[in-house]
């Protein structure tokens, strides 16, 4: 079958929570790459009787297309030999198929193929240094099957810090708008606001939101406020995307709550909150503070989150939070690399294995599950493993199984190190089991809504025709790891579980309007401090039109 202009997915059990459809038998009609209301009776048909039909998966937070991922690939040659990825058997004329390598950070083409094989059709790389945006776009060009984009790192960049210090918050907003456009990015990402800059100047890190950074008058609180307000004033489809201070530190839940409270009433997305929900510290052992964090999230509709679940097995920690990676390298004894990106941000990478017999890993695993199971609004607590930081995206099906099947979860709980689980809600027994409808929310409808992608994550007329069709299986992990069919922009790319087509994905980026007088000041700053000429800095050839700003 060639990529059909029209296709009727007939008789499947449809989960389309954005349109209030929760397991109804109905047809999904596709024409010209979009979902349509109806089709002529003679339109080509794909028989989905007895199968589960959902929109294509949407990954709101992963690391797969960046200069830092490339450094991570170089750091783990042993993974490449252990997981070779032969070229897929694409249909005649659909090539050329590419071989590659897997492991925790697969090569570009393999990443696209594996996302498609999982039923995911949209993904964002959540941390790109502005100076390396061109590299990310080149990697996205070579990551087929998924539409996607990048979040650009701010919050430790010299120009922004200077504007905040000078009280020039309007100019900071205009700079943010310019930077989004110059890098072809989709959203603003903050990593450890001010903490990376502080560490680079010799300070250990920042501990509180009102700590001055590197001997200047800027504080994490001012960075959070400035960028959250900028994202909202620019009407970006996705609000500011925040990795809080003190990631991975015992007792950090207090910083996380303080950060949420600092932005109270403002739309903001707090990412991988599992890594920010730890009790203990100050001489006390690590403990779960998941309930403290999720209670706040449940009660504040302006806050959204993804979990950043830890899954047992190999992982690769990659983050702009270089001070965290330095500590991890010191405590684990594992190899690492550190990259300083001029005056923009930092980056550290450490390979890591989460072991169920290790007390802290077991606690992290439990905290992630508690956050999911205690959440009262699945639209605002969506699925991520912070791929590959908490585990590969290939672990999503196993995570879905843990959420849907209490008996599997309880069995697994018996095998983990219980040392730090006192007071954990999971250890006390959580009966909740996610339904298929809720899984459809946390893996596609919810992320799409949080990203402001009105054409994604649902199957209503006008939506992009990205559809995943699963064969029902009592083995939930198996069902979600091997979709029977995947449709991307109207083309059937996975047929009978085999990848047959690998079309290029669309680039998702924004171009908000701003007061251009900022450019004169920026040019002066570049002339004085940057190794790159101002005119050479912007990425000029970002494919596709920017996503419309409402
Ligand atoms: Zn991340």
Short mmCIF file of C-alpha atoms and ligand atoms in Angstrom, two decimals:
data_model
loop_
_atom_site.label_atom_id
_atom_site.label_comp_id
_atom_site.label_asym_id
_atom_site.label_seq_id
_atom_site.Cartn_x
_atom_site.Cartn_y
_atom_site.Cartn_z
CA UNK A 1 0.00 0.00 0.00
CA UNK A 2 1.46 3.39 -0.93
CA UNK A 3 1.02 6.28 1.49
CA UNK A 4 -2.71 6.83 1.06
CA UNK A 5 -4.28 10.22 0.84
CA UNK A 6 -7.39 8.71 2.39
CA UNK A 7 -7.67 6.04 5.05
CA UNK A 8 -10.47 4.77 7.28
CA UNK A 9 -9.28 3.10 10.49
CA UNK A 10 -12.36 1.00 10.99
CA UNK A 11 -14.00 -0.45 14.07
CA UNK A 12 -11.24 0.05 16.64
CA UNK A 13 -11.80 0.90 20.30
CA UNK A 14 -10.89 4.58 20.35
CA UNK A 15 -9.33 6.48 23.28
CA UNK A 16 -9.37 10.20 22.47
CA UNK A 17 -9.64 11.94 25.84
CA UNK A 18 -9.32 15.48 24.43
CA UNK A 19 -12.64 14.87 22.67
CA UNK A 20 -14.27 12.97 25.53
CA UNK A 21 -13.96 9.57 23.80
CA UNK A 22 -13.10 6.85 26.33
CA UNK A 23 -13.07 3.44 24.72
CA UNK A 24 -15.81 3.77 22.07
CA UNK A 25 -15.94 1.65 18.95
CA UNK A 26 -15.80 4.07 16.04
CA UNK A 27 -13.99 4.84 12.78
CA UNK A 28 -11.15 7.34 12.49
CA UNK A 29 -11.09 9.00 9.06
CA UNK A 30 -7.97 10.49 7.46
CA UNK A 31 -7.57 12.64 4.38
CA UNK A 32 -4.59 14.72 3.25
CA UNK A 33 -2.63 14.03 6.43
CA UNK A 34 -5.42 15.26 8.73
CA UNK A 35 -8.30 13.74 10.63
CA UNK A 36 -11.64 14.39 8.90
CA UNK A 37 -15.26 13.87 9.96
CA UNK A 38 -16.13 11.32 7.27
CA UNK A 39 -14.94 9.65 4.07
CA UNK A 40 -16.64 8.17 1.02
CA UNK A 41 -17.64 4.52 1.49
CA UNK A 42 -15.02 3.32 -1.01
CA UNK A 43 -12.06 4.88 0.85
CA UNK A 44 -9.24 2.44 1.70
CA UNK A 45 -9.82 0.74 5.04
CA UNK A 46 -7.55 -0.51 7.79
CA UNK A 47 -9.42 -3.06 9.90
CA UNK A 48 -8.83 -2.21 13.58
CA UNK A 49 -11.56 -4.44 15.03
CA UNK A 50 -10.62 -5.55 18.53
CA UNK A 51 -7.66 -3.16 18.63
CA UNK A 52 -6.98 -0.07 20.72
CA UNK A 53 -6.72 3.22 18.82
CA UNK A 54 -5.04 6.32 20.30
CA UNK A 55 -3.47 9.51 18.97
CA UNK A 56 0.30 9.22 18.37
CA UNK A 57 2.43 9.60 21.51
CA UNK A 58 3.83 13.02 22.42
CA UNK A 59 7.07 13.21 24.43
CA UNK A 60 7.18 16.53 26.28
CA UNK A 61 10.68 16.11 27.72
CA UNK A 62 13.57 14.02 26.43
CA UNK A 63 17.18 14.45 25.33
CA UNK A 64 17.90 12.95 21.93
CA UNK A 65 19.02 15.63 19.46
CA UNK A 66 21.74 17.89 20.72
CA UNK A 67 25.42 18.53 20.97
CA UNK A 68 25.30 17.18 24.55
CA UNK A 69 23.68 13.93 23.35
CA UNK A 70 26.50 13.61 20.87
CA UNK A 71 29.01 13.98 23.70
CA UNK A 72 27.10 11.28 25.59
CA UNK A 73 27.31 8.95 22.56
CA UNK A 74 31.06 9.45 22.51
CA UNK A 75 31.26 8.74 26.22
CA UNK A 76 29.65 5.30 25.85
CA UNK A 77 31.28 3.36 23.00
CA UNK A 78 30.65 0.14 24.97
CA UNK A 79 26.89 0.66 24.54
CA UNK A 80 27.20 0.79 20.77
CA UNK A 81 28.76 -2.64 20.47
CA UNK A 82 26.17 -4.07 22.88
CA UNK A 83 23.17 -2.72 20.96
CA UNK A 84 23.77 -2.51 17.22
CA UNK A 85 20.76 -1.23 15.27
CA UNK A 86 20.58 -2.76 11.79
CA UNK A 87 18.77 -0.78 9.08
CA UNK A 88 15.02 -1.47 9.10
CA UNK A 89 13.36 -3.27 6.18
CA UNK A 90 11.61 -0.23 4.72
CA UNK A 91 9.19 -0.71 1.82
CA UNK A 92 10.44 -0.44 -1.76
CA UNK A 93 11.29 3.17 -2.61
CA UNK A 94 11.09 4.34 1.03
CA UNK A 95 14.80 4.43 1.74
CA UNK A 96 17.54 4.66 2.20
CA UNK A 97 17.19 2.92 5.55
CA UNK A 98 20.00 3.66 7.97
CA UNK A 99 21.77 1.43 10.41
CA UNK A 100 22.93 2.94 13.66
CA UNK A 101 23.59 2.26 17.29
CA UNK A 102 21.29 1.97 20.29
CA UNK A 103 22.08 2.05 23.98
CA UNK A 104 20.83 4.81 26.23
CA UNK A 105 21.48 7.52 23.61
CA UNK A 106 20.74 5.99 20.20
CA UNK A 107 22.10 7.53 17.01
CA UNK A 108 19.77 9.94 15.19
CA UNK A 109 18.01 7.71 12.68
CA UNK A 110 17.71 4.90 15.22
CA UNK A 111 16.09 7.35 17.65
CA UNK A 112 13.41 8.22 15.08
CA UNK A 113 12.83 4.57 14.15
CA UNK A 114 12.55 3.49 17.80
CA UNK A 115 10.17 6.31 18.73
CA UNK A 116 7.97 5.29 15.79
CA UNK A 117 8.20 1.65 16.82
CA UNK A 118 6.81 2.70 20.19
CA UNK A 119 3.91 4.65 18.67
CA UNK A 120 5.39 8.08 19.44
CA UNK A 121 5.11 10.66 16.66
CA UNK A 122 6.14 13.93 18.39
CA UNK A 123 9.09 14.62 20.70
CA UNK A 124 10.96 17.60 22.09
CA UNK A 125 14.59 17.86 23.06
CA UNK A 126 14.31 19.69 26.35
CA UNK A 127 17.70 21.37 26.74
CA UNK A 128 19.67 23.02 23.97
CA UNK A 129 22.36 25.64 24.55
CA UNK A 130 21.67 28.57 22.19
CA UNK A 131 25.13 28.38 20.66
CA UNK A 132 24.58 24.73 19.74
CA UNK A 133 21.06 25.09 18.30
CA UNK A 134 22.36 24.64 14.77
CA UNK A 135 23.73 21.25 15.80
CA UNK A 136 20.32 20.24 17.22
CA UNK A 137 18.51 21.19 14.03
CA UNK A 138 20.99 19.08 12.04
CA UNK A 139 20.27 16.12 14.32
CA UNK A 140 16.50 16.67 14.04
CA UNK A 141 16.91 16.68 10.24
CA UNK A 142 18.24 13.12 10.67
CA UNK A 143 15.63 11.98 13.22
CA UNK A 144 12.78 10.69 11.06
CA UNK A 145 9.20 9.75 11.94
CA UNK A 146 8.70 12.31 14.72
CA UNK A 147 7.67 15.95 14.54
CA UNK A 148 9.74 17.83 17.05
CA UNK A 149 11.67 20.77 18.28
CA UNK A 150 13.91 22.11 20.98
CA UNK A 151 13.66 24.05 24.22
CA UNK A 152 16.36 26.69 24.45
CA UNK A 153 18.33 27.09 27.68
CA UNK A 154 18.12 30.38 29.54
CA UNK A 155 18.61 31.43 33.14
CA UNK A 156 22.39 31.18 33.38
CA UNK A 157 23.14 33.30 30.32
CA UNK A 158 25.18 36.44 30.79
CA UNK A 159 23.01 38.79 28.76
CA UNK A 160 19.85 37.81 30.65
CA UNK A 161 21.54 38.09 34.04
CA UNK A 162 22.74 41.59 33.14
CA UNK A 163 19.24 42.71 32.16
CA UNK A 164 17.76 41.37 35.39
CA UNK A 165 20.51 43.02 37.40
CA UNK A 166 19.78 46.34 35.69
CA UNK A 167 16.04 46.01 36.32
CA UNK A 168 15.42 45.78 32.55
CA UNK A 169 12.74 43.07 32.59
CA UNK A 170 11.08 44.29 29.38
CA UNK A 171 14.37 44.06 27.57
CA UNK A 172 14.88 40.58 29.05
CA UNK A 173 11.52 39.60 27.54
CA UNK A 174 12.48 41.00 24.12
CA UNK A 175 15.79 39.15 24.33
CA UNK A 176 13.94 35.91 25.13
CA UNK A 177 11.73 36.42 22.07
CA UNK A 178 14.75 37.13 19.88
CA UNK A 179 16.61 34.09 21.23
CA UNK A 180 13.67 31.75 20.58
CA UNK A 181 13.62 32.95 16.99
CA UNK A 182 17.41 32.99 16.56
CA UNK A 183 17.66 29.37 17.69
CA UNK A 184 14.46 28.04 16.07
CA UNK A 185 13.22 26.93 19.49
CA UNK A 186 9.75 26.11 20.75
CA UNK A 187 9.96 26.98 24.45
CA UNK A 188 12.12 28.55 27.16
CA UNK A 189 13.93 26.08 29.42
CA UNK A 190 15.48 27.06 32.74
CA UNK A 191 17.96 24.67 34.36
CA UNK A 192 19.04 25.34 37.95
CA UNK A 193 18.32 29.09 37.67
CA UNK A 194 21.54 30.93 38.43
CA UNK A 195 23.12 27.84 39.99
CA UNK A 196 25.18 26.89 36.95
CA UNK A 197 26.55 30.42 36.65
CA UNK A 198 27.31 30.48 40.39
CA UNK A 199 29.20 27.17 40.12
CA UNK A 200 31.18 28.44 37.15
CA UNK A 201 32.31 31.40 39.22
CA UNK A 202 33.56 29.11 42.00
CA UNK A 203 30.52 29.23 44.28
CA UNK A 204 29.39 25.73 45.28
CA UNK A 205 25.83 26.04 44.02
CA UNK A 206 22.87 28.08 45.20
CA UNK A 207 20.77 26.81 48.06
CA UNK A 208 17.91 29.26 48.44
CA UNK A 209 15.85 31.25 45.96
CA UNK A 210 17.17 34.52 47.37
CA UNK A 211 20.89 33.63 47.28
CA UNK A 212 22.81 36.14 45.17
CA UNK A 213 24.58 34.50 42.24
CA UNK A 214 28.31 34.73 41.81
CA UNK A 215 28.65 37.90 43.84
CA UNK A 216 26.02 39.84 41.86
CA UNK A 217 22.57 41.03 42.80
CA UNK A 218 20.65 38.51 40.66
CA UNK A 219 18.79 35.70 42.48
CA UNK A 220 17.11 32.47 41.32
CA UNK A 221 13.77 34.05 42.26
CA UNK A 222 14.32 37.00 39.92
CA UNK A 223 15.31 34.63 37.08
CA UNK A 224 12.22 32.48 37.58
CA UNK A 225 9.89 35.49 37.69
CA UNK A 226 11.46 37.23 34.71
CA UNK A 227 11.33 34.21 32.40
CA UNK A 228 7.90 32.95 33.52
CA UNK A 229 6.49 36.43 32.90
CA UNK A 230 8.32 36.65 29.56
CA UNK A 231 6.88 33.33 28.32
CA UNK A 232 3.37 34.33 29.36
CA UNK A 233 3.60 37.90 28.00
CA UNK A 234 4.89 36.55 24.67
CA UNK A 235 1.89 34.17 24.65
CA UNK A 236 4.13 31.19 23.96
CA UNK A 237 2.19 27.97 23.41
CA UNK A 238 4.18 26.30 26.21
CA UNK A 239 4.94 28.17 29.45
CA UNK A 240 8.40 28.38 30.92
CA UNK A 241 9.82 24.85 31.43
CA UNK A 242 11.67 24.69 34.76
CA UNK A 243 14.28 22.33 36.17
CA UNK A 244 14.49 23.67 39.74
CA UNK A 245 17.56 24.37 41.85
CA UNK A 246 19.09 21.58 43.96
CA UNK A 247 18.21 18.64 41.71
CA UNK A 248 19.02 15.31 43.31
CA UNK A 249 19.82 16.72 46.74
CA UNK A 250 18.27 15.29 49.94
CA UNK A 251 15.72 17.75 51.30
CA UNK A 252 15.27 19.53 47.96
CA UNK A 253 11.46 19.35 48.09
CA UNK A 254 11.57 22.62 50.07
CA UNK A 255 13.31 24.38 47.15
CA UNK A 256 10.80 22.89 44.73
CA UNK A 257 7.83 24.09 46.78
CA UNK A 258 9.42 27.52 47.19
CA UNK A 259 9.89 27.74 43.41
CA UNK A 260 6.27 26.80 42.77
CA UNK A 261 5.12 29.32 45.37
CA UNK A 262 7.38 32.00 43.86
CA UNK A 263 5.45 31.68 40.61
CA UNK A 264 2.01 31.17 42.17
CA UNK A 265 -0.74 32.32 39.85
CA UNK A 266 1.56 32.18 36.80
CA UNK A 267 1.43 29.38 34.26
CA UNK A 268 4.61 27.31 34.61
CA UNK A 269 5.78 23.77 33.85
CA UNK A 270 7.99 22.03 36.42
CA UNK A 271 9.89 19.19 34.82
CA UNK A 272 11.03 15.78 36.13
CA UNK A 273 9.63 16.54 39.59
CA UNK A 274 10.67 13.10 40.84
CA UNK A 275 14.25 14.42 40.98
CA UNK A 276 12.99 17.35 43.07
CA UNK A 277 10.80 15.58 45.65
CA UNK A 278 13.32 14.37 48.24
CA UNK A 279 13.02 14.72 51.99
CA UNK A 280 15.83 14.26 54.51
CA UNK A 281 19.14 16.10 54.47
CA UNK A 282 20.81 17.97 57.30
CA UNK A 283 21.89 14.72 58.95
CA UNK A 284 18.55 12.97 58.29
CA UNK A 285 18.35 10.04 55.83
CA UNK A 286 16.79 10.51 52.38
CA UNK A 287 13.03 10.06 52.32
CA UNK A 288 10.05 10.57 50.05
CA UNK A 289 8.47 14.01 49.95
CA UNK A 290 6.32 13.09 46.96
CA UNK A 291 3.06 13.73 48.80
CA UNK A 292 4.17 17.27 49.75
CA UNK A 293 4.90 18.13 46.13
CA UNK A 294 1.89 16.45 44.54
CA UNK A 295 -0.51 18.02 47.07
CA UNK A 296 0.65 21.43 45.89
CA UNK A 297 0.39 20.47 42.22
CA UNK A 298 -3.09 19.00 42.70
CA UNK A 299 -4.30 22.23 44.29
CA UNK A 300 -2.80 24.65 41.72
CA UNK A 301 -4.22 24.41 38.21
CA UNK A 302 -1.66 26.87 36.80
CA UNK A 303 1.13 24.34 37.54
CA UNK A 304 1.92 21.46 35.21
CA UNK A 305 4.57 18.77 35.55
CA UNK A 306 6.16 15.71 34.04
CA UNK A 307 7.40 13.06 36.42
CA UNK A 308 10.89 12.00 35.28
CA UNK A 309 10.39 8.42 36.47
CA UNK A 310 13.48 6.39 37.30
CA UNK A 311 13.45 2.88 35.80
CA UNK A 312 15.91 0.23 36.97
CA UNK A 313 18.71 -0.41 34.50
CA UNK A 314 21.23 1.62 32.54
CA UNK A 315 20.74 5.35 32.05
CA UNK A 316 22.73 8.32 30.89
CA UNK A 317 22.50 11.49 32.90
CA UNK A 318 22.81 14.50 30.60
CA UNK A 319 22.05 17.94 31.91
CA UNK A 320 22.95 21.59 31.70
CA UNK A 321 23.13 21.32 35.50
CA UNK A 322 26.90 20.81 35.49
CA UNK A 323 27.28 21.17 39.30
CA UNK A 324 24.94 18.19 39.82
CA UNK A 325 26.94 16.08 37.40
CA UNK A 326 30.17 17.02 39.14
CA UNK A 327 28.76 15.73 42.45
CA UNK A 328 27.40 12.60 40.76
CA UNK A 329 30.76 11.91 39.17
CA UNK A 330 32.48 12.35 42.54
CA UNK A 331 30.01 10.14 44.44
CA UNK A 332 29.62 7.39 41.83
CA UNK A 333 33.20 7.25 40.60
CA UNK A 334 31.81 6.96 37.06
CA UNK A 335 33.45 8.68 34.11
CA UNK A 336 32.13 12.09 33.13
CA UNK A 337 32.50 14.96 30.77
CA UNK A 338 31.89 18.62 31.40
CA UNK A 339 31.24 21.23 28.76
CA UNK A 340 31.19 24.97 29.24
CA UNK A 341 29.18 26.75 26.58
CA UNK A 342 30.76 30.21 26.69
CA UNK A 343 28.62 32.60 28.73
CA UNK A 344 25.39 30.72 28.08
CA UNK A 345 25.08 27.58 30.19
CA UNK A 346 26.92 24.48 31.32
CA UNK A 347 26.66 20.76 30.62
CA UNK A 348 27.71 17.60 32.41
CA UNK A 349 27.26 13.95 31.49
CA UNK A 350 27.65 10.82 33.65
CA UNK A 351 26.57 7.27 32.71
CA UNK A 352 24.65 5.65 35.55
CA UNK A 353 22.84 2.43 36.40
CA UNK A 354 19.81 2.48 38.70
CA UNK A 355 19.89 -0.73 40.76
CA UNK A 356 16.86 -2.05 42.64
CA UNK A 357 19.18 -3.14 45.45
CA UNK A 358 20.54 0.40 45.86
CA UNK A 359 18.57 2.28 48.52
CA UNK A 360 18.54 5.69 46.82
CA UNK A 361 17.60 4.26 43.40
CA UNK A 362 14.73 2.33 45.00
CA UNK A 363 13.55 5.51 46.72
CA UNK A 364 13.67 7.46 43.44
CA UNK A 365 11.67 4.73 41.70
CA UNK A 366 9.08 4.76 44.48
CA UNK A 367 8.79 8.57 44.52
CA UNK A 368 8.07 8.71 40.79
CA UNK A 369 5.29 6.14 41.13
CA UNK A 370 3.85 7.99 44.14
CA UNK A 371 3.66 11.19 42.13
CA UNK A 372 1.74 9.42 39.36
CA UNK A 373 -0.55 7.51 41.71
CA UNK A 374 -1.35 10.47 44.01
CA UNK A 375 -2.01 12.88 41.14
CA UNK A 376 -5.65 13.93 40.87
CA UNK A 377 -5.31 15.53 37.41
CA UNK A 378 -3.54 13.38 34.79
CA UNK A 379 -3.65 16.33 32.34
CA UNK A 380 -1.06 18.12 34.47
CA UNK A 381 1.13 15.23 35.65
CA UNK A 382 2.36 13.61 32.46
CA UNK A 383 4.71 10.75 31.66
CA UNK A 384 8.44 11.15 31.20
CA UNK A 385 11.61 9.37 32.28
CA UNK A 386 13.60 12.46 31.36
CA UNK A 387 15.06 10.12 28.69
CA UNK A 388 17.81 9.02 29.07
CA UNK A 389 18.34 10.49 32.57
CA UNK A 390 15.87 8.32 34.53
CA UNK A 391 15.86 5.59 31.87
CA UNK A 392 15.41 5.19 28.12
CA UNK A 393 12.15 6.05 26.37
CA UNK A 394 12.11 2.34 25.54
CA UNK A 395 11.11 1.84 29.20
CA UNK A 396 7.78 3.69 28.77
CA UNK A 397 5.79 0.46 28.20
CA UNK A 398 7.17 -1.06 31.42
CA UNK A 399 6.25 2.14 33.26
CA UNK A 400 2.74 2.06 31.82
CA UNK A 401 2.41 -1.50 33.12
CA UNK A 402 3.47 -0.41 36.63
CA UNK A 403 0.77 2.26 36.54
CA UNK A 404 -1.97 0.00 35.17
CA UNK A 405 -1.36 -3.18 37.16
CA UNK A 406 -1.08 -3.06 40.93
CA UNK A 407 -0.04 -6.70 41.20
CA UNK A 408 2.98 -6.15 38.93
CA UNK A 409 3.87 -3.07 40.96
CA UNK A 410 3.56 -4.82 44.31
CA UNK A 411 5.67 -7.75 43.10
CA UNK A 412 8.39 -5.35 41.93
CA UNK A 413 8.22 -3.45 45.23
CA UNK A 414 9.06 -6.66 47.12
CA UNK A 415 12.35 -6.92 45.23
CA UNK A 416 13.70 -3.42 45.90
CA UNK A 417 15.89 -2.21 48.75
CA UNK A 418 13.39 -1.05 51.41
CA UNK A 419 15.90 0.85 53.54
CA UNK A 420 14.68 4.38 52.70
CA UNK A 421 11.03 3.56 52.03
CA UNK A 422 9.73 4.23 55.55
CA UNK A 423 6.94 6.78 55.26
CA UNK A 424 6.61 6.18 51.51
CA UNK A 425 3.00 6.09 50.32
CA UNK A 426 3.93 3.36 47.83
CA UNK A 427 5.27 1.10 50.57
CA UNK A 428 2.04 1.72 52.53
CA UNK A 429 0.08 0.42 49.51
CA UNK A 430 -1.49 2.46 46.73
CA UNK A 431 -4.41 0.67 45.10
CA UNK A 432 -4.88 2.96 42.11
CA UNK A 433 -4.58 1.47 38.64
CA UNK A 434 -4.49 3.77 35.61
CA UNK A 435 -7.13 3.12 32.95
CA UNK A 436 -6.37 3.08 29.22
CA UNK A 437 -8.08 6.47 28.99
CA UNK A 438 -5.76 7.89 31.66
CA UNK A 439 -2.73 6.40 29.89
CA UNK A 440 -3.89 8.15 26.71
CA UNK A 441 -3.94 11.41 28.70
CA UNK A 442 -0.47 11.16 30.26
CA UNK A 443 1.24 9.95 27.06
CA UNK A 444 -0.41 12.04 24.32
CA UNK A 445 -3.46 14.21 25.05
CA UNK A 446 -1.96 15.82 28.17
CA UNK A 447 1.52 16.57 26.82
CA UNK A 448 0.00 17.98 23.60
CA UNK A 449 -2.29 20.26 25.60
CA UNK A 450 0.55 21.43 27.89
CA UNK A 451 2.66 22.15 24.82
CA UNK A 452 -0.17 24.14 23.24
CA UNK A 453 -0.11 21.87 20.19
CA UNK A 454 -3.72 22.17 19.09
CA UNK A 455 -3.25 19.74 16.17
CA UNK A 456 -1.63 17.00 18.26
CA UNK A 457 -2.69 14.51 20.89
CA UNK A 458 -6.28 14.14 19.69
CA UNK A 459 -8.34 12.61 16.88
CA UNK A 460 -10.87 15.36 16.21
CA UNK A 461 -11.37 16.83 12.72
CA UNK A 462 -8.40 19.01 11.72
CA UNK A 463 -5.88 17.19 13.94
CA UNK A 464 -2.66 15.86 12.41
CA UNK A 465 -3.31 12.26 11.37
CA UNK A 466 -0.86 10.73 13.86
CA UNK A 467 -2.47 7.54 15.15
CA UNK A 468 -1.22 4.49 17.05
CA UNK A 469 -3.06 1.17 16.95
CA UNK A 470 -2.29 -1.52 19.51
CA UNK A 471 -3.32 -5.17 19.58
CA UNK A 472 -4.90 -5.93 22.92
CA UNK A 473 -2.66 -8.09 25.06
CA UNK A 474 -2.91 -9.13 28.72
CA UNK A 475 0.82 -8.34 28.85
CA UNK A 476 0.51 -4.54 29.03
CA UNK A 477 4.23 -3.84 28.58
CA UNK A 478 4.24 -5.98 25.44
CA UNK A 479 1.11 -4.30 24.08
CA UNK A 480 2.61 -0.81 24.43
CA UNK A 481 6.07 -1.75 23.17
CA UNK A 482 4.88 -3.27 19.89
CA UNK A 483 2.06 -1.27 18.27
CA UNK A 484 0.49 -3.10 15.34
CA UNK A 485 0.16 0.03 13.19
CA UNK A 486 1.45 3.58 13.44
CA UNK A 487 0.14 6.32 11.17
CA UNK A 488 2.21 9.50 10.78
CA UNK A 489 0.73 12.51 8.96
CA UNK A 490 -1.68 10.10 7.26
CA UNK A 491 0.95 7.58 6.10
CA UNK A 492 1.05 4.09 7.61
CA UNK A 493 4.67 3.91 8.76
CA UNK A 494 4.42 0.79 10.97
CA UNK A 495 2.55 -2.16 9.42
CA UNK A 496 2.02 -5.42 11.30
CA UNK A 497 4.58 -4.25 13.85
CA UNK A 498 7.28 -3.52 11.23
CA UNK A 499 8.62 -0.08 10.34
CA UNK A 500 7.98 0.38 6.61
CA UNK A 501 8.30 4.13 6.09
CA UNK A 502 10.42 6.77 7.73
CA UNK A 503 9.31 10.19 6.51
CA UNK A 504 11.04 13.33 7.79
CA UNK A 505 9.26 14.94 10.70
CA UNK A 506 8.05 18.53 10.87
CA UNK A 507 9.95 21.10 12.91
CA UNK A 508 7.97 22.83 15.64
CA UNK A 509 9.22 26.29 16.57
CA UNK A 510 7.89 29.73 17.46
CA UNK A 511 8.60 33.30 16.38
CA UNK A 512 7.02 35.67 18.89
CA UNK A 513 6.97 39.39 18.13
CA UNK A 514 9.22 41.76 20.13
CA UNK A 515 10.53 45.32 20.28
CA UNK A 516 13.51 45.33 17.91
CA UNK A 517 15.39 48.05 19.75
CA UNK A 518 16.93 45.23 21.83
CA UNK A 519 18.98 44.27 18.77
CA UNK A 520 21.28 47.29 18.99
CA UNK A 521 22.17 46.47 22.59
CA UNK A 522 22.60 42.78 21.78
CA UNK A 523 24.95 43.57 18.92
CA UNK A 524 27.12 45.64 21.27
CA UNK A 525 27.16 42.76 23.77
CA UNK A 526 28.16 40.26 21.08
CA UNK A 527 30.89 42.54 19.72
CA UNK A 528 32.37 42.83 23.17
CA UNK A 529 32.05 39.30 24.59
CA UNK A 530 31.11 36.64 22.05
CA UNK A 531 33.34 34.46 19.88
CA UNK A 532 30.55 34.44 17.28
CA UNK A 533 29.62 37.53 15.28
CA UNK A 534 26.08 38.68 15.96
CA UNK A 535 25.06 38.29 12.33
CA UNK A 536 26.33 34.70 12.24
CA UNK A 537 24.58 33.65 15.43
CA UNK A 538 20.98 32.96 14.32
CA UNK A 539 20.05 29.64 12.74
CA UNK A 540 18.71 30.78 9.38
CA UNK A 541 17.31 27.68 7.80
CA UNK A 542 14.86 26.24 10.35
CA UNK A 543 12.45 24.22 8.22
CA UNK A 544 8.73 24.92 8.19
CA UNK A 545 6.58 27.83 9.29
CA UNK A 546 6.56 28.78 12.98
CA UNK A 547 3.63 27.50 15.05
CA UNK A 548 1.00 30.25 15.21
CA UNK A 549 0.81 32.20 18.46
CA UNK A 550 -2.78 32.56 19.64
ZN1 LIG B 1 15.81 16.69 31.09
#
